[in-house]
Coordinates of C-alpha atoms in Angstrom, one line a residue:
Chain E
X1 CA 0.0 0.0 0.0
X2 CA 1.8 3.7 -1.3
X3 CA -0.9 5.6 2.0
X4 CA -1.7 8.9 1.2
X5 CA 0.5 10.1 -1.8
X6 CA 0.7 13.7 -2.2
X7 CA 2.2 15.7 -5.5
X8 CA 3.7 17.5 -6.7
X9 CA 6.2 17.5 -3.5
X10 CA 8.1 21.0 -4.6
X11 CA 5.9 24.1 -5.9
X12 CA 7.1 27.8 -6.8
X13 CA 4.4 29.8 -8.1
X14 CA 3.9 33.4 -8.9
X15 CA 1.3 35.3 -7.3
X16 CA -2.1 35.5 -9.1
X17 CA -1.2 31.9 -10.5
X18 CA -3.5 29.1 -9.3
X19 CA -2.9 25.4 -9.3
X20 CA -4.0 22.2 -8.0
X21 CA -2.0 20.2 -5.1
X22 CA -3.0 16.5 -5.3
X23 CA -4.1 13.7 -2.7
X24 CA -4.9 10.2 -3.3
X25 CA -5.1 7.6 -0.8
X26 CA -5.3 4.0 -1.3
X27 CA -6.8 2.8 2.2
X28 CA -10.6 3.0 1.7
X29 CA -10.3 5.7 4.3
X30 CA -13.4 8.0 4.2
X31 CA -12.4 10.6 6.3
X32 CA -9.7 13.1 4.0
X33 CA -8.0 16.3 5.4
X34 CA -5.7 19.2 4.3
X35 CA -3.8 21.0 6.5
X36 CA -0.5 23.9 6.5
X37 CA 2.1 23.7 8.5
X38 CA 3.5 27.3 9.0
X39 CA 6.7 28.1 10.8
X40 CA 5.5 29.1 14.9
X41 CA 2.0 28.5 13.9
X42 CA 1.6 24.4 14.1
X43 CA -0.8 22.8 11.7
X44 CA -4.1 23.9 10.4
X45 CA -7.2 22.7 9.0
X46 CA -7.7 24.5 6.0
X47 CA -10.8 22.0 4.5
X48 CA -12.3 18.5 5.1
X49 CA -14.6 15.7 3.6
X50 CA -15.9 12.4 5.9
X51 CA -17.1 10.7 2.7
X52 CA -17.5 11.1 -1.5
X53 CA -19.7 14.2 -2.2
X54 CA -18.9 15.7 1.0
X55 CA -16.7 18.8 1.8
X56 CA -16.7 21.2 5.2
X57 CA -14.5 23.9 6.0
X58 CA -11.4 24.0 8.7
X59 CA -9.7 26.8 10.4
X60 CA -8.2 28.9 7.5
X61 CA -10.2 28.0 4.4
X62 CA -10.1 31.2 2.9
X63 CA -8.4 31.2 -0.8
X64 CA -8.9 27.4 -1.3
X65 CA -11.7 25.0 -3.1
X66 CA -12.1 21.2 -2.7
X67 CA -13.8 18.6 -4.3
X68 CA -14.3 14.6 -3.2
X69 CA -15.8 13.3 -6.4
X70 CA -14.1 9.6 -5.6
X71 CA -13.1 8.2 -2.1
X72 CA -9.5 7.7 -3.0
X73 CA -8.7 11.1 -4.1
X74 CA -8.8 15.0 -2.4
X75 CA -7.6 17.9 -4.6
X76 CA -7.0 21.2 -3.0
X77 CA -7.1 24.4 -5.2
X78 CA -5.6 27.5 -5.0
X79 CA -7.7 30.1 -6.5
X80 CA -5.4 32.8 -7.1
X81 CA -2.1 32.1 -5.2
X82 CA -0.8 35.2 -2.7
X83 CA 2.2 34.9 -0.7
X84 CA 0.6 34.4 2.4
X85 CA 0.0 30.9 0.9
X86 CA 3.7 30.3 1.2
X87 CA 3.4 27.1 3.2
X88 CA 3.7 22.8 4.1
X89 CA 0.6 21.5 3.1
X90 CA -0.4 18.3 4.2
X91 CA -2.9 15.6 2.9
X92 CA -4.5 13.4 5.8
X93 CA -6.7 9.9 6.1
X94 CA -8.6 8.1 8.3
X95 CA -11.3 5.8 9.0
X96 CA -13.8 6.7 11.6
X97 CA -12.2 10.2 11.8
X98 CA -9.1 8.7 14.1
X99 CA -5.9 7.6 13.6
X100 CA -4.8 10.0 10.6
X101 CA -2.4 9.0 8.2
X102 CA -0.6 12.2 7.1
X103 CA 1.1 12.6 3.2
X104 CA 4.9 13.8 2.8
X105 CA 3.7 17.2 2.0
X106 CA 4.0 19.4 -1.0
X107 CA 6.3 22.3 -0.3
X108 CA 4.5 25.3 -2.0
X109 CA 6.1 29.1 -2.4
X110 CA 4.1 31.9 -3.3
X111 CA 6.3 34.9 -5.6
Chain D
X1 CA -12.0 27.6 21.5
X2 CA -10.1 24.3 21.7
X3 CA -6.5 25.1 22.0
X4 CA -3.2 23.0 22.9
X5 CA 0.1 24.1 24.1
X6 CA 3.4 21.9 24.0
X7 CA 6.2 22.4 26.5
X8 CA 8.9 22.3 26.1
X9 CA 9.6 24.2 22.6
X10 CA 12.6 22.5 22.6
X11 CA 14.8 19.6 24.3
X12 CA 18.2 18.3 24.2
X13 CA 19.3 15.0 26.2
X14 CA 21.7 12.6 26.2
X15 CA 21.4 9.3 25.2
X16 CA 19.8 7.4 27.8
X17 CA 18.6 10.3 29.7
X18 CA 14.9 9.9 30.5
X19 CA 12.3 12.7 30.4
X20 CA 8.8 14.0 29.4
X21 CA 7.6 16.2 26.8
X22 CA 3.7 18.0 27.8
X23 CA 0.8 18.9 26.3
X24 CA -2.0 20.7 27.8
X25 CA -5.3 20.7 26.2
X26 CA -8.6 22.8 26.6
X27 CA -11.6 21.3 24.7
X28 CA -14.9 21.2 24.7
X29 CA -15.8 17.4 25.1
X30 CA -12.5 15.1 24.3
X31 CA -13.3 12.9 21.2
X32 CA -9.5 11.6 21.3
X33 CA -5.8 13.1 22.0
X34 CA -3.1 11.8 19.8
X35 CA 0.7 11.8 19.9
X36 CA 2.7 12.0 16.3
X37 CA 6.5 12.0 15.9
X38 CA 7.5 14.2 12.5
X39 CA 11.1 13.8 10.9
X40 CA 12.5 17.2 9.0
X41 CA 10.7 17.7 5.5
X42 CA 8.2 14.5 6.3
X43 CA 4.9 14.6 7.1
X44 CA 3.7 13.2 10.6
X45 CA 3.6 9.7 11.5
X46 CA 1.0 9.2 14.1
X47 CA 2.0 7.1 17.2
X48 CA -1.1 7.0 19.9
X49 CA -4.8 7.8 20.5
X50 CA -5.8 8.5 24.0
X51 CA -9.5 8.5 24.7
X52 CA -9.5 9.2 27.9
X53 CA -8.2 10.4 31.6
X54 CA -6.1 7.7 33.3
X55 CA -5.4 5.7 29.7
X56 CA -1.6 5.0 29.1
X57 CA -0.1 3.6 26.0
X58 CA 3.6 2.6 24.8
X59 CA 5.3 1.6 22.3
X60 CA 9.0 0.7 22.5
X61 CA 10.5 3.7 24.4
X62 CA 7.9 6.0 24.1
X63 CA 4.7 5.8 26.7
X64 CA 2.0 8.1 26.6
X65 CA -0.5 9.1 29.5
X66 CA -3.6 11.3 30.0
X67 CA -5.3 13.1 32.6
X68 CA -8.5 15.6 32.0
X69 CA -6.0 18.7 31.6
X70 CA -3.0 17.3 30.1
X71 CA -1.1 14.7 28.7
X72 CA 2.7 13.5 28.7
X73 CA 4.9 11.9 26.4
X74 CA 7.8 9.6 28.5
X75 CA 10.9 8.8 26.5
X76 CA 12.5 6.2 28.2
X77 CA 16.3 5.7 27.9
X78 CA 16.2 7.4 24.5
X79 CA 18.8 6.9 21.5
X80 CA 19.6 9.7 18.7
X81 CA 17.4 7.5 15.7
X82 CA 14.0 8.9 18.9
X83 CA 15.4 13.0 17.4
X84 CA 12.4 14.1 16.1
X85 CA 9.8 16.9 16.8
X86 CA 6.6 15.4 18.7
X87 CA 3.3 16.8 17.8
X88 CA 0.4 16.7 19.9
X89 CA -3.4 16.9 18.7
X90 CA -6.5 16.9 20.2
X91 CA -10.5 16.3 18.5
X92 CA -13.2 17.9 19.9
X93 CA -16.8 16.1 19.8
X94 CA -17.6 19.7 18.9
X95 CA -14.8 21.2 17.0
X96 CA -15.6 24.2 15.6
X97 CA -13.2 23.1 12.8
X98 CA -15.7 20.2 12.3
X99 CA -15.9 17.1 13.8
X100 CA -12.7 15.8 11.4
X101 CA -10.4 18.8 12.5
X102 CA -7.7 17.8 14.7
X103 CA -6.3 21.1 16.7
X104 CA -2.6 20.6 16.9
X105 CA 0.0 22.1 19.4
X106 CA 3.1 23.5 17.9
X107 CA 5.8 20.8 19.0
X108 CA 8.3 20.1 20.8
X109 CA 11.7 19.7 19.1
X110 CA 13.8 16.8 21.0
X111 CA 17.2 16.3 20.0
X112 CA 19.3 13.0 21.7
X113 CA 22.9 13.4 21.3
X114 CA 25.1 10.4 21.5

């Protein structure tokens, strides 16, 4: 089993520019997060989904979109990237909402 | 608000020198605390899940314990490969972040030197 793969792992964009950071998970989880980890800050929940067709907000939502059209993937979107975006983002999974298995991350800088 | 704070920010020991790493917690109705370990430029690797007040758990050096207000994080005998920084989370039955959110603390950096 890969767990949750996250790409692509580096990102430099240039502000204004919007992109796509990808999750897919290969656990039948049904529970999907996204989180930033920022310097001083510790990580935040930026949007969920507990199952296909589902989405909520986190924390700090503001400036991104997500979609669950399939239970193994969990795009995040970044409408139009500002440097305040500069951040670690982290894909989660669980089952039952416990237990989270996090991504690598995708290292994402904002120009 | 649920909030969590980690103390120390930051550790150094020597190998085999015991200690504890805290996290206090404020939430409103504990759904679960957990305990991950993250390596530089990796993403965390989760470790425990406490449920509730008087609940210990371990795993090789590492044991974790919980009381209503806080839990600790004992490293026992450590070696240098047990460097990492240790996050701790809590869920909320009624996170305002949703009942997915995990609210994390900021870490605390532990460093064993040989």
């Amino acid at each position: 089993n890969a767990g949750v793969t996250q790409t692509p792992k580096f990102q430099v964009l240039k502000t204004g520019q919007s992109m796509t950071l990808q999750c897919a998970q290969d656990m039948n989880h049904e529970y999907m997060s996204w989180y930033r980890q920022d310097p001083g800050m510790g990580l935040r929940l930026i949007h969920y989904s507990v199952g296909a067709g589902i989405t909520d907000q986190g924390e700090v939502p503001n400036g991104y979109n997500v979609s669950r059209s399939t239970t193994e993937d969990f795009p995040l979107r970044l409408l139009s990237a500002a440097p305040s975006q500069t951040s670690v983002y982290f894909c989660a999974s669980s089952r039952g909402g416990l237990g989270y298995t996090f991504g690598s991350g995708t290292r994402l800088t904002v120009v | 608000e649920d909030q969590v704070t980690q103390s120390p920010e930051a550790l150094r020991l020597q190998e085999g020198e015991s200690s504890s790493l805290n996290c206090s917690y404020t939430v409103s109705g504990l759904r679960g605390l957990f305990w991950y370990r993250q390596d530089p430029g990796k993403g965390p690797e989760f470790l425990f899940t406490l449920y509730s007040a008087g609940e210990e758990k371990e795993k090789e050096r590492l044991k974790a314990t919980l009381t209503k207000k806080e839990s600790f994080l004992h490293i026992t005998a450590p070696k240098p490969e047990d460097s990492a920084t240790y996050l701790c989370a809590v869920q909320s039955l009624y996170s305002g972040g949703g009942a997915d959110g995990l609210t994390f603390g900021k870490g605390t950096h532990l460093i064993i030197q040989p």
